[in-house]
């Protein structure tokens, strides 16, 4: 069974509450919070995502899945802990060395959160295999992190197969970027069990049907 984590990145402020209710009704499994710092990626979404998390905290019990596209990971982890996120994912490329990767994994776990590592398109997935036993999730980026609405990079999805070969049963293999009913199927066929989607859901006439088409 695949779960759907709906990205709130492209939702306008005036529509957020209404959209959250619609997504809840459409059975999204998670809300995917794309945090960008203006350094690791050009865009800066920190303030708006904090605001969205505050709304979510008040109006829904659907778990939060935080995707940190930031350089100073620890600082940002601390800012989002108050919302009790289910998952916090950071980028492998944001770390200076493997020791830092391990320290961050341990830090997030000590805070009682599930932890994920994300890899950008150009990163060789072999680099993170040694961390799999310590992780709850691996996030394979199928677009360059930074903004929504980009085209799915099929080559990157091949990484899912390698992770699947080395993963324990409980590992979440998540894919993010350009996911629609078709590209989502490619990913689940390769072994992904969690799909992040934004544009595909919002462009659809019927949000409920869009989410259900990703689940099947
Ligand atoms: C990109 C973000 C994604 C993105 C997903 O940097 O991590 O979560 O917003 O949006 P779509 O589904 O439009 O690619
Ligand atoms: Zn994301």
Tab-separated table of C-alpha atoms and ligand atoms in Angstrom:
chain	number	residue	atom	x	y	z
A	1	UNK	CA	0.000	0.000	0.000
A	2	UNK	CA	1.340	3.410	-0.950
A	3	UNK	CA	0.709	6.514	1.113
A	4	UNK	CA	0.268	10.015	-0.217
A	5	UNK	CA	1.967	13.031	1.266
A	6	UNK	CA	0.431	16.154	-0.218
A	7	UNK	CA	2.776	19.106	-0.663
A	8	UNK	CA	1.373	22.452	0.480
A	9	UNK	CA	4.131	24.416	-1.269
A	10	UNK	CA	1.984	25.848	-4.048
A	11	UNK	CA	-1.109	26.579	-1.955
A	12	UNK	CA	-1.887	30.300	-1.651
A	13	UNK	CA	-2.326	31.691	1.832
A	14	UNK	CA	-5.954	32.670	1.288
A	15	UNK	CA	-6.768	29.101	0.256
A	16	UNK	CA	-4.843	27.134	2.868
A	17	UNK	CA	-7.620	26.354	5.360
A	18	UNK	CA	-10.121	25.355	2.687
A	19	UNK	CA	-7.470	23.228	0.927
A	20	UNK	CA	-6.486	21.444	4.129
A	21	UNK	CA	-10.114	20.441	4.735
A	22	UNK	CA	-10.451	19.228	1.150
A	23	UNK	CA	-7.249	17.187	1.386
A	24	UNK	CA	-8.381	15.709	4.669
A	25	UNK	CA	-11.645	14.671	3.045
A	26	UNK	CA	-9.653	13.202	0.138
A	27	UNK	CA	-7.701	11.020	2.613
A	28	UNK	CA	-4.214	12.366	2.188
A	29	UNK	CA	-2.000	10.365	4.557
A	30	UNK	CA	0.406	13.213	5.364
A	31	UNK	CA	0.883	16.906	4.783
A	32	UNK	CA	4.275	17.465	3.140
A	33	UNK	CA	5.903	20.684	4.335
A	34	UNK	CA	8.595	21.994	1.957
A	35	UNK	CA	10.965	24.148	3.985
A	36	UNK	CA	13.458	26.183	1.929
A	37	UNK	CA	16.043	28.533	3.402
A	38	UNK	CA	17.183	30.673	0.445
A	39	UNK	CA	20.640	29.100	0.803
A	40	UNK	CA	20.475	25.381	0.111
A	41	UNK	CA	17.952	26.333	-2.558
A	42	UNK	CA	17.159	29.813	-3.857
A	43	UNK	CA	13.611	29.950	-2.645
A	44	UNK	CA	12.790	30.837	0.958
A	45	UNK	CA	9.574	29.329	2.337
A	46	UNK	CA	10.387	29.177	6.034
A	47	UNK	CA	7.995	31.889	7.264
A	48	UNK	CA	5.034	30.708	5.235
A	49	UNK	CA	5.594	27.053	6.171
A	50	UNK	CA	5.778	27.953	9.866
A	51	UNK	CA	2.500	29.775	9.461
A	52	UNK	CA	0.942	26.777	7.665
A	53	UNK	CA	2.161	24.429	10.402
A	54	UNK	CA	0.458	26.617	12.990
A	55	UNK	CA	-2.836	26.381	11.098
A	56	UNK	CA	-2.428	22.631	10.672
A	57	UNK	CA	-1.725	22.254	14.355
A	58	UNK	CA	-5.086	23.831	15.096
A	59	UNK	CA	-7.281	22.236	12.481
A	60	UNK	CA	-6.092	18.724	11.647
A	61	UNK	CA	-4.684	15.536	13.138
A	62	UNK	CA	-3.154	14.362	9.867
A	63	UNK	CA	0.577	13.816	10.455
A	64	UNK	CA	3.204	16.228	9.176
A	65	UNK	CA	6.057	15.168	6.947
A	66	UNK	CA	8.712	17.895	6.989
A	67	UNK	CA	11.092	18.112	4.023
A	68	UNK	CA	14.009	20.368	4.959
A	69	UNK	CA	15.787	21.838	1.942
A	70	UNK	CA	18.126	23.837	4.148
A	71	UNK	CA	21.815	24.207	4.958
A	72	UNK	CA	21.639	24.596	8.722
A	73	UNK	CA	19.625	21.446	9.400
A	74	UNK	CA	19.745	21.368	13.209
A	75	UNK	CA	18.430	24.897	13.567
A	76	UNK	CA	15.475	24.170	11.312
A	77	UNK	CA	14.754	20.861	13.057
A	78	UNK	CA	14.455	22.842	16.276
A	79	UNK	CA	11.996	25.312	14.703
A	80	UNK	CA	9.604	22.565	13.593
A	81	UNK	CA	9.740	20.264	16.632
A	82	UNK	CA	6.965	22.208	18.372
A	83	UNK	CA	4.522	20.877	15.779
A	84	UNK	CA	5.351	17.251	16.661
A	85	UNK	CA	5.985	16.211	13.071
A	86	UNK	CA	5.786	12.528	12.286
A	87	UNK	CA	8.776	12.631	9.945
A	88	UNK	CA	11.673	15.050	9.518
A	89	UNK	CA	13.738	14.606	6.355
A	90	UNK	CA	16.960	16.467	5.617
A	91	UNK	CA	19.251	16.515	2.598
A	92	UNK	CA	22.391	14.397	2.475
A	93	UNK	CA	24.019	17.172	0.403
A	94	UNK	CA	23.530	19.686	3.230
A	95	UNK	CA	26.044	17.799	5.393
A	96	UNK	CA	29.804	18.391	5.465
A	97	UNK	CA	30.633	14.723	6.079
A	98	UNK	CA	29.177	11.359	7.093
A	99	UNK	CA	29.704	12.096	10.765
A	100	UNK	CA	27.384	15.067	10.496
A	101	UNK	CA	24.795	12.886	8.737
A	102	UNK	CA	24.888	10.390	11.605
A	103	UNK	CA	24.749	13.121	14.246
A	104	UNK	CA	21.639	14.601	12.656
A	105	UNK	CA	19.968	11.198	12.364
A	106	UNK	CA	20.586	10.614	16.064
A	107	UNK	CA	19.462	14.125	17.022
A	108	UNK	CA	16.116	13.778	15.235
A	109	UNK	CA	15.575	10.308	16.719
A	110	UNK	CA	16.403	11.519	20.233
A	111	UNK	CA	13.629	14.068	19.791
A	112	UNK	CA	11.224	11.183	19.202
A	113	UNK	CA	10.650	11.904	15.508
A	114	UNK	CA	11.012	9.554	12.574
A	115	UNK	CA	13.951	10.512	10.389
A	116	UNK	CA	14.563	10.604	6.657
A	117	UNK	CA	17.411	11.461	4.290
A	118	UNK	CA	16.796	12.969	0.879
A	119	UNK	CA	19.021	12.759	-2.194
A	120	UNK	CA	19.133	15.314	-5.004
A	121	UNK	CA	19.103	14.115	-8.629
A	122	UNK	CA	22.885	14.250	-9.077
A	123	UNK	CA	23.701	12.318	-5.889
A	124	UNK	CA	24.693	8.672	-6.226
A	125	UNK	CA	22.318	6.675	-4.078
A	126	UNK	CA	25.141	4.306	-3.059
A	127	UNK	CA	26.456	7.093	-0.827
A	128	UNK	CA	23.558	6.741	1.587
A	129	UNK	CA	23.150	2.957	1.684
A	130	UNK	CA	25.230	2.647	4.850
A	131	UNK	CA	22.664	4.784	6.709
A	132	UNK	CA	19.615	2.690	5.787
A	133	UNK	CA	19.545	0.637	9.015
A	134	UNK	CA	19.304	3.888	11.012
A	135	UNK	CA	16.631	5.540	8.888
A	136	UNK	CA	12.839	5.470	8.792
A	137	UNK	CA	12.620	7.005	5.333
A	138	UNK	CA	14.616	7.744	2.199
A	139	UNK	CA	13.343	10.498	-0.063
A	140	UNK	CA	14.344	10.216	-3.704
A	141	UNK	CA	14.063	13.574	-5.479
A	142	UNK	CA	12.841	13.216	-9.051
A	143	UNK	CA	13.217	16.958	-9.708
A	144	UNK	CA	15.824	19.489	-8.653
A	145	UNK	CA	14.654	20.701	-5.218
A	146	UNK	CA	13.461	24.297	-5.175
A	147	UNK	CA	9.992	24.599	-6.619
A	148	UNK	CA	6.876	22.675	-7.601
A	149	UNK	CA	5.464	21.926	-11.039
A	150	UNK	CA	8.635	20.488	-12.608
A	151	UNK	CA	8.925	17.499	-14.903
A	152	UNK	CA	9.577	14.045	-13.436
A	153	UNK	CA	13.153	12.807	-14.057
A	154	UNK	CA	12.749	9.126	-14.880
A	155	UNK	CA	16.476	8.351	-14.426
A	156	UNK	CA	16.323	9.384	-10.790
A	157	UNK	CA	13.451	6.987	-10.108
A	158	UNK	CA	15.815	4.105	-10.883
A	159	UNK	CA	17.434	4.819	-7.497
A	160	UNK	CA	14.326	3.387	-5.848
A	161	UNK	CA	15.266	-0.099	-7.062
A	162	UNK	CA	18.700	0.104	-5.438
A	163	UNK	CA	17.241	1.292	-2.152
A	164	UNK	CA	14.574	-1.402	-2.245
A	165	UNK	CA	17.262	-4.083	-2.648
A	166	UNK	CA	19.028	-2.926	0.511
A	167	UNK	CA	16.069	-1.826	2.600
A	168	UNK	CA	14.413	-3.488	5.557
A	169	UNK	CA	10.671	-4.024	5.312
A	170	UNK	CA	9.835	-1.047	7.474
A	171	UNK	CA	11.700	1.568	5.488
A	172	UNK	CA	9.601	4.204	3.764
A	173	UNK	CA	10.826	4.834	0.240
A	174	UNK	CA	9.390	8.176	-0.738
A	175	UNK	CA	9.536	9.978	-4.085
A	176	UNK	CA	9.101	13.708	-4.602
A	177	UNK	CA	8.794	15.777	-7.789
A	178	UNK	CA	6.587	15.572	-10.861
A	179	UNK	CA	4.409	12.791	-9.459
A	180	UNK	CA	1.142	12.044	-11.243
A	181	UNK	CA	-0.896	8.852	-11.718
A	182	UNK	CA	1.503	7.585	-14.381
A	183	UNK	CA	4.889	8.529	-12.891
A	184	UNK	CA	3.590	7.448	-9.480
A	185	UNK	CA	2.952	3.964	-10.842
A	186	UNK	CA	6.488	3.738	-12.197
A	187	UNK	CA	7.772	4.572	-8.724
A	188	UNK	CA	5.571	2.087	-6.872
A	189	UNK	CA	6.508	-0.596	-9.370
A	190	UNK	CA	10.152	0.032	-8.467
A	191	UNK	CA	9.346	-0.267	-4.757
A	192	UNK	CA	8.302	3.178	-3.546
A	193	UNK	CA	5.664	3.134	-0.802
A	194	UNK	CA	5.210	6.864	-0.294
A	195	UNK	CA	4.501	9.493	-2.953
A	196	UNK	CA	4.712	13.262	-2.555
A	197	UNK	CA	2.464	15.197	-4.890
A	198	UNK	CA	1.527	18.841	-5.345
A	199	UNK	CA	0.660	20.184	-8.803
A	200	UNK	CA	-1.036	17.010	-9.991
A	201	UNK	CA	-3.497	17.185	-7.098
A	202	UNK	CA	-4.208	20.922	-7.362
A	203	UNK	CA	-4.609	20.900	-11.128
A	204	UNK	CA	-7.162	18.101	-10.946
A	205	UNK	CA	-10.837	18.931	-11.138
A	206	UNK	CA	-11.480	16.575	-8.285
A	207	UNK	CA	-8.896	16.389	-5.498
A	208	UNK	CA	-10.391	13.197	-4.087
A	209	UNK	CA	-10.107	11.358	-7.385
A	210	UNK	CA	-6.573	12.635	-7.923
A	211	UNK	CA	-5.402	11.282	-4.565
A	212	UNK	CA	-7.203	8.018	-5.104
A	213	UNK	CA	-5.594	7.651	-8.566
A	214	UNK	CA	-2.181	7.926	-6.895
A	215	UNK	CA	-3.043	5.252	-4.354
A	216	UNK	CA	-4.027	2.646	-6.950
B	1	LIG	C1	10.273	20.475	-4.676
B	1	LIG	C2	9.459	20.000	-3.500
B	1	LIG	C3	8.273	19.158	-3.849
B	1	LIG	C4	7.303	19.783	-4.789
B	1	LIG	C5	6.266	18.794	-5.236
B	1	LIG	O1	11.426	21.076	-4.236
B	1	LIG	O2	10.263	19.243	-2.631
B	1	LIG	O3	7.653	18.681	-2.665
B	1	LIG	O4	6.685	20.898	-4.284
B	1	LIG	O5	5.495	19.420	-6.186
B	1	LIG	P1	5.105	18.769	-7.589
B	1	LIG	O6	4.244	17.583	-7.286
B	1	LIG	O7	4.426	19.867	-8.257
B	1	LIG	O8	6.397	18.369	-8.275
B	2	LIG	ZN1	9.253	18.124	-0.972
